[in-house]
Amino acid sequence: MIRRPFDSTASFLNEGYAFVSSRCDTWDTDLFTTRLFLQPTTFIRGEEAAGLFYEGNRFTREAAVPPSVQHLLQDKGSVQALDGDEHHRRKQAFLSLMGEDAMSDLGEIFDEEWAETLETRPGPRRIVLHDFARDVLTRTACRWAGVPLEATDVRKLSSELGMMIDHVAKAGPANWYAQWRRRGTETWAAGLIEKVRQGALSPAPGSALFVFAHHTDSTGQKLSAEVAAVELINILRPIAAVARFIVFAAVALVHHPRWRDTFASGDESDLEPFVQEVRRFYPFFPAVPGRVREPFLWRGHRFDEGDRVILDLYGTCHDHRLWTDPNSFQPERFRGFSWDERPNTLIAQGAGRHSANHRCPGEWSTVEILKRAVRLLVSSGLDVPTQDLSIPLNQFPALPRSGFVFHYSGRPGSDI
């Protein structure tokens, strides 16, 4: 077992997404122990490590995430913090929202909101794609989830959802302010839940607002309005977060124009492989933490109850043993790819199987939205000026330095 510096916090913050893999590659290992913010932490990477982390009920999310992160991304009582039967039951509620028809509806709403938002910004206009996409996605998420837009301050909600994502890795006033704003979002969402239960609001059956307002736990009790609100936000926030993937897709179209030309010609046979490669190649969330439930051995290392373990998502998606030339953008690698056959390789949004563990059910919605976004980026009147599209890997979560600026001419069919 290799042990290195007493505390690696400075190196982790300086290197960011590459921190774990650089050490695993140098030391020829898939795990190492160090201290992060003075806490003993074991980092693991790779397909086998992902299976270890997500399968077999070896880890719990409880007390694994720092409070400053938990309060922004999960909060108390959310599905991510549950284990065992309660997690399975709550997870089924999320999975019930992800059927093929529901994904088609989500995609159509996204198309409508993209077009409508552009119409309200008559060209020519300078637009920052990340901000634009987040606004579109917030409106999309609300409509799809059954949240009435006419009774919602969408701009305010978009800002609050954005803070939950943008400030998750920050400390101090920025994080505290984001947490304070989130409390307001939860109060608003809990109010929606109460209105549904009182009959003052009637979302469509099967919508997220309907499902969580009526979901019951294993004892047959409805969730508290506060917990149901957290789960509603766990639908809205991840959809808004897809804005980052949309920006990465736009960067890929600029850096690899043959794919833009292919899709513009009407050939979409590789559209889903392109989207999957965007998810693999570009930096989304870097890692996921857990706490050991019961002692076990792996690769000669003893994991004791309560040990903090972090699975390297980004590094596994760039593991040279799993991906040929992993640092090159090659959508062809995903032709014929199946999550069921290799559930622990493409783990940008978690590993394992959706129905059995903590793998994010939002992958289907991410893929659907991204396919639609690529079509719109290719076909819309876009002009991308010279800008800094470099992506700093020591910022969590990452984005191109420019946020991806484009000029909207208002004339469909212009080139990117």
PDB file of C-alpha atoms in Angstrom, residues 217 219 270:
ATOM      1  CA  ASP A 217     -42.108   5.809   2.484  1.00  0.00           C
ATOM      2  CA  THR A 219     -44.421   2.852   6.400  1.00  0.00           C
ATOM      3  CA  ASP A 270     -23.241   9.205 -34.619  1.00  0.00           C
TER       4      ASP A 270
END
